[in-house]
Amino acid sequence: MQLSENLWVYEWTSFTQNNCNTYVLGRKAKVLIDPGHSHLFSHVERGMAADGLDPAALELVIATHSHPDHFEGVEKFLDRPEVKIAIHPDGQEFLEKAGLEFARMLGMANPRYRIDLNLVEGDLEADGLKLQVFHTPGHSPGHICLYWPEAKVLFSGDLIFNQGVGRTDFPGGDGRLLKQSIKRMSELQVETILAGHGPAVQGRDQVKKNFAFIEQVYFPMF
């Protein structure tokens, strides 16, 4: 579904299988954020086709973090060297050092993958859009959020949800860092939060209320 100019949303709504939301953006729709599980990626392909987008045109796949429900779908691009796969270097380190054990803990096989680009804090120009990368650990060591200043959109991964936050009981989780990361994101001029799971938070007032709710309800838990 097209949410706005240069932005498409493929929300995962099933209650029976865990998977993440996927986002496609760019002036030519060449950037994909969080492909999700490999065996469920067909829902993105169907959604893109319905919106008149061609998955074969994708050139950059960004994972907000390396948990399987966000990252495993990079397997779909391994035979396409023109598609660059990007993740924070701490996310790559997590895969290399703890990924197999974590996948086994979840009852999954370790995903096949390659990493072409390491994203660190700073500016990122992708398909004609100017984005900002923020390292936001807490849910996962290599977690990133992407901020699109022109549209005031925050792609928050599993850091922030609509009235929720990412869990910290997985390997590498840290409640203190989670709170620090959320506070940093609350200081941005955000009018839309597009999270890794659940519905969007839309409107500046609603975004402010969501941050206030999270600070009031969740911060005392960490």
Coordinates of C-alpha atoms in Angstrom, one line a residue:
M1 CA 0.0 0.0 0.0
Q2 CA 1.3 3.4 -0.9
L3 CA 1.4 5.6 2.2
S4 CA 2.8 8.8 0.6
E5 CA 5.0 9.9 -2.3
N6 CA 8.0 7.6 -2.5
L7 CA 6.8 5.4 0.3
W8 CA 5.0 2.0 0.4
V9 CA 4.1 0.0 3.4
Y10 CA 3.6 -3.8 3.6
E11 CA 2.3 -4.4 7.1
W12 CA 2.3 -7.9 8.5
T13 CA -1.1 -8.5 10.2
S14 CA -1.2 -12.2 10.8
F15 CA -1.7 -13.3 14.4
T16 CA -0.6 -16.9 13.7
Q17 CA 2.9 -16.3 12.3
N18 CA 5.5 -13.8 13.5
N19 CA 6.9 -11.5 10.8
C20 CA 7.9 -7.9 10.5
N21 CA 6.5 -5.0 8.5
T22 CA 8.4 -4.2 5.3
Y23 CA 8.8 -0.8 3.8
V24 CA 9.8 0.2 0.2
L25 CA 10.9 3.7 -0.6
G26 CA 12.8 5.9 -3.1
R27 CA 12.0 7.9 -6.1
K28 CA 12.2 4.7 -8.2
A29 CA 11.2 2.4 -5.3
K30 CA 14.7 0.8 -5.1
V31 CA 15.1 0.6 -1.3
L32 CA 13.6 -2.0 0.9
I33 CA 13.7 -1.9 4.7
D34 CA 13.4 -5.2 6.7
P35 CA 12.5 -8.1 4.3
G36 CA 11.2 -10.3 7.1
H37 CA 11.2 -14.1 7.1
S38 CA 12.3 -15.7 3.8
H39 CA 9.3 -18.0 3.6
L40 CA 6.9 -15.2 4.1
F41 CA 8.5 -12.7 1.7
S42 CA 5.9 -13.5 -1.0
H43 CA 3.4 -11.2 0.8
V44 CA 5.8 -8.3 0.0
E45 CA 6.1 -9.4 -3.6
R46 CA 2.3 -9.6 -4.0
G47 CA 1.9 -6.2 -2.4
M48 CA 4.5 -4.6 -4.6
A49 CA 2.9 -6.1 -7.7
A50 CA -0.5 -4.8 -6.6
D51 CA 1.1 -1.3 -6.3
G52 CA 2.7 -1.5 -9.7
L53 CA 6.2 -1.9 -8.3
D54 CA 8.8 -4.4 -9.6
P55 CA 10.8 -6.3 -6.9
A56 CA 13.5 -6.8 -9.6
A57 CA 14.2 -3.1 -9.5
L58 CA 15.3 -3.2 -5.9
E59 CA 18.9 -2.2 -5.4
L60 CA 19.3 -1.8 -1.6
V61 CA 18.0 -4.0 1.2
I62 CA 18.5 -2.5 4.7
A63 CA 17.9 -4.5 7.9
T64 CA 17.2 -2.5 11.1
H65 CA 18.7 -5.4 13.0
S66 CA 19.7 -9.1 12.5
H67 CA 16.9 -10.9 14.3
P68 CA 15.4 -13.6 11.9
D69 CA 12.0 -12.0 11.6
H70 CA 13.6 -8.9 10.1
F71 CA 16.7 -10.2 8.4
E72 CA 16.2 -13.8 7.2
G73 CA 14.5 -12.6 3.9
V74 CA 17.9 -11.4 2.6
E75 CA 18.2 -15.0 1.4
K76 CA 15.9 -13.9 -1.5
F77 CA 18.6 -11.6 -2.8
L78 CA 21.7 -13.8 -2.6
D79 CA 21.7 -14.6 -6.3
R80 CA 21.3 -10.9 -7.2
P81 CA 24.8 -9.3 -6.7
E82 CA 23.4 -5.9 -7.9
V83 CA 21.3 -5.8 -4.7
K84 CA 23.3 -4.5 -1.8
I85 CA 22.5 -5.8 1.6
A86 CA 23.2 -3.4 4.5
I87 CA 23.3 -3.7 8.3
H88 CA 25.1 -2.1 11.2
P89 CA 28.5 -3.6 11.9
D90 CA 27.3 -4.7 15.4
G91 CA 24.5 -6.5 13.7
Q92 CA 26.9 -8.3 11.5
E93 CA 29.0 -9.2 14.5
F94 CA 25.9 -10.5 16.3
L95 CA 25.2 -12.8 13.4
E96 CA 28.8 -14.1 13.3
K97 CA 29.2 -14.6 17.0
A98 CA 25.7 -15.3 18.4
G99 CA 23.5 -15.8 15.4
L100 CA 23.5 -19.5 15.2
E101 CA 22.8 -20.0 18.9
F102 CA 20.0 -17.4 18.7
A103 CA 18.4 -19.0 15.7
R104 CA 18.5 -22.4 17.4
M105 CA 16.9 -20.8 20.5
L106 CA 14.1 -19.8 18.3
G107 CA 13.9 -23.2 16.6
M108 CA 15.2 -21.9 13.3
A109 CA 18.2 -22.6 11.1
N110 CA 20.8 -19.9 10.8
P111 CA 19.9 -17.8 7.7
R112 CA 22.1 -17.7 4.7
Y113 CA 23.3 -14.2 4.1
R114 CA 25.9 -11.8 2.8
I115 CA 26.6 -8.3 4.0
D116 CA 27.7 -5.7 1.4
L117 CA 27.5 -2.5 3.3
N118 CA 27.9 -1.6 7.0
L119 CA 25.7 1.3 8.0
V120 CA 27.0 3.5 10.8
E121 CA 25.6 6.8 12.2
G122 CA 25.4 9.5 9.6
D123 CA 23.8 10.5 6.4
L124 CA 22.7 8.0 3.8
E125 CA 21.5 9.0 0.3
A126 CA 19.5 6.2 -1.3
D127 CA 17.4 6.3 -4.5
G128 CA 17.2 10.1 -4.5
L129 CA 16.2 10.4 -0.8
K130 CA 18.3 11.8 2.0
L131 CA 18.1 9.6 5.1
Q132 CA 19.8 9.6 8.5
V133 CA 21.1 6.5 10.2
F134 CA 21.0 6.3 14.0
H135 CA 22.5 3.5 16.0
T136 CA 19.8 2.6 18.6
P137 CA 20.9 -0.4 20.6
G138 CA 18.8 -1.9 23.4
H139 CA 16.6 -4.4 21.6
S140 CA 19.6 -5.7 19.7
P141 CA 23.3 -4.6 19.7
G142 CA 23.3 -3.5 16.1
H143 CA 19.9 -2.0 15.9
I144 CA 19.4 1.1 13.7
C145 CA 16.6 3.5 13.1
L146 CA 16.3 5.4 9.8
Y147 CA 15.0 9.0 9.8
W148 CA 13.7 10.7 6.7
P149 CA 13.9 14.4 7.5
E150 CA 12.0 15.6 4.4
A151 CA 9.0 13.5 5.2
K152 CA 9.5 13.5 9.0
V153 CA 9.3 9.7 9.0
L154 CA 11.1 7.5 11.5
F155 CA 11.6 3.8 10.6
S156 CA 11.9 2.5 14.1
G157 CA 12.4 -1.2 13.7
D158 CA 11.9 -2.9 17.0
L159 CA 12.9 0.0 19.1
I160 CA 9.5 1.7 19.3
F161 CA 6.0 0.5 18.5
N162 CA 2.6 2.0 18.7
Q163 CA 2.3 2.0 22.5
G164 CA 5.1 -0.4 22.9
V165 CA 8.9 -1.0 22.9
G166 CA 11.2 -3.8 21.8
R167 CA 11.9 -6.6 24.2
T168 CA 15.3 -6.7 25.9
D169 CA 15.5 -10.4 27.0
F170 CA 17.1 -11.6 23.8
P171 CA 20.9 -12.0 23.7
G172 CA 22.5 -8.5 23.6
G173 CA 19.3 -6.8 24.9
D174 CA 19.8 -3.9 27.4
G175 CA 17.1 -1.9 29.0
R176 CA 19.3 1.0 29.9
L177 CA 20.4 1.4 26.3
L178 CA 16.9 0.9 25.0
K179 CA 15.7 3.9 27.1
Q180 CA 18.7 6.0 25.9
S181 CA 17.9 5.2 22.3
I182 CA 14.2 6.0 22.7
K183 CA 15.0 9.3 24.3
R184 CA 17.3 10.2 21.3
M185 CA 14.6 9.4 18.8
S186 CA 12.0 11.4 20.8
E187 CA 14.1 14.5 20.1
L188 CA 13.7 14.3 16.4
Q189 CA 10.9 16.1 14.5
V190 CA 8.8 13.1 13.7
E191 CA 5.3 13.0 12.3
T192 CA 5.1 9.3 11.4
I193 CA 6.6 6.3 13.2
L194 CA 6.8 3.2 11.0
A195 CA 7.6 0.4 13.3
G196 CA 8.8 -3.2 12.8
H197 CA 5.5 -4.6 14.0
G198 CA 2.0 -3.2 14.4
P199 CA 0.3 -0.1 13.0
A200 CA 2.0 3.2 12.3
V201 CA 1.8 6.2 14.6
Q202 CA 0.7 9.1 12.5
G203 CA 0.5 12.8 13.3
R204 CA 2.9 14.9 15.4
D205 CA 0.5 15.0 18.4
Q206 CA 0.1 11.2 18.3
V207 CA 3.9 10.7 18.0
K208 CA 4.4 12.9 21.1
K209 CA 1.7 11.1 23.0
N210 CA 3.2 7.8 22.1
F211 CA 6.7 8.8 23.4
A212 CA 5.1 10.1 26.6
F213 CA 3.1 6.8 27.0
I214 CA 6.3 4.8 26.5
E215 CA 8.2 6.8 29.0
Q216 CA 5.5 6.6 31.6
V217 CA 4.6 2.9 31.2
Y218 CA 7.7 1.2 30.0
F219 CA 10.7 3.1 31.3
P220 CA 10.1 2.1 35.0
M221 CA 10.5 -1.5 33.9
F222 CA 14.1 -1.1 33.0

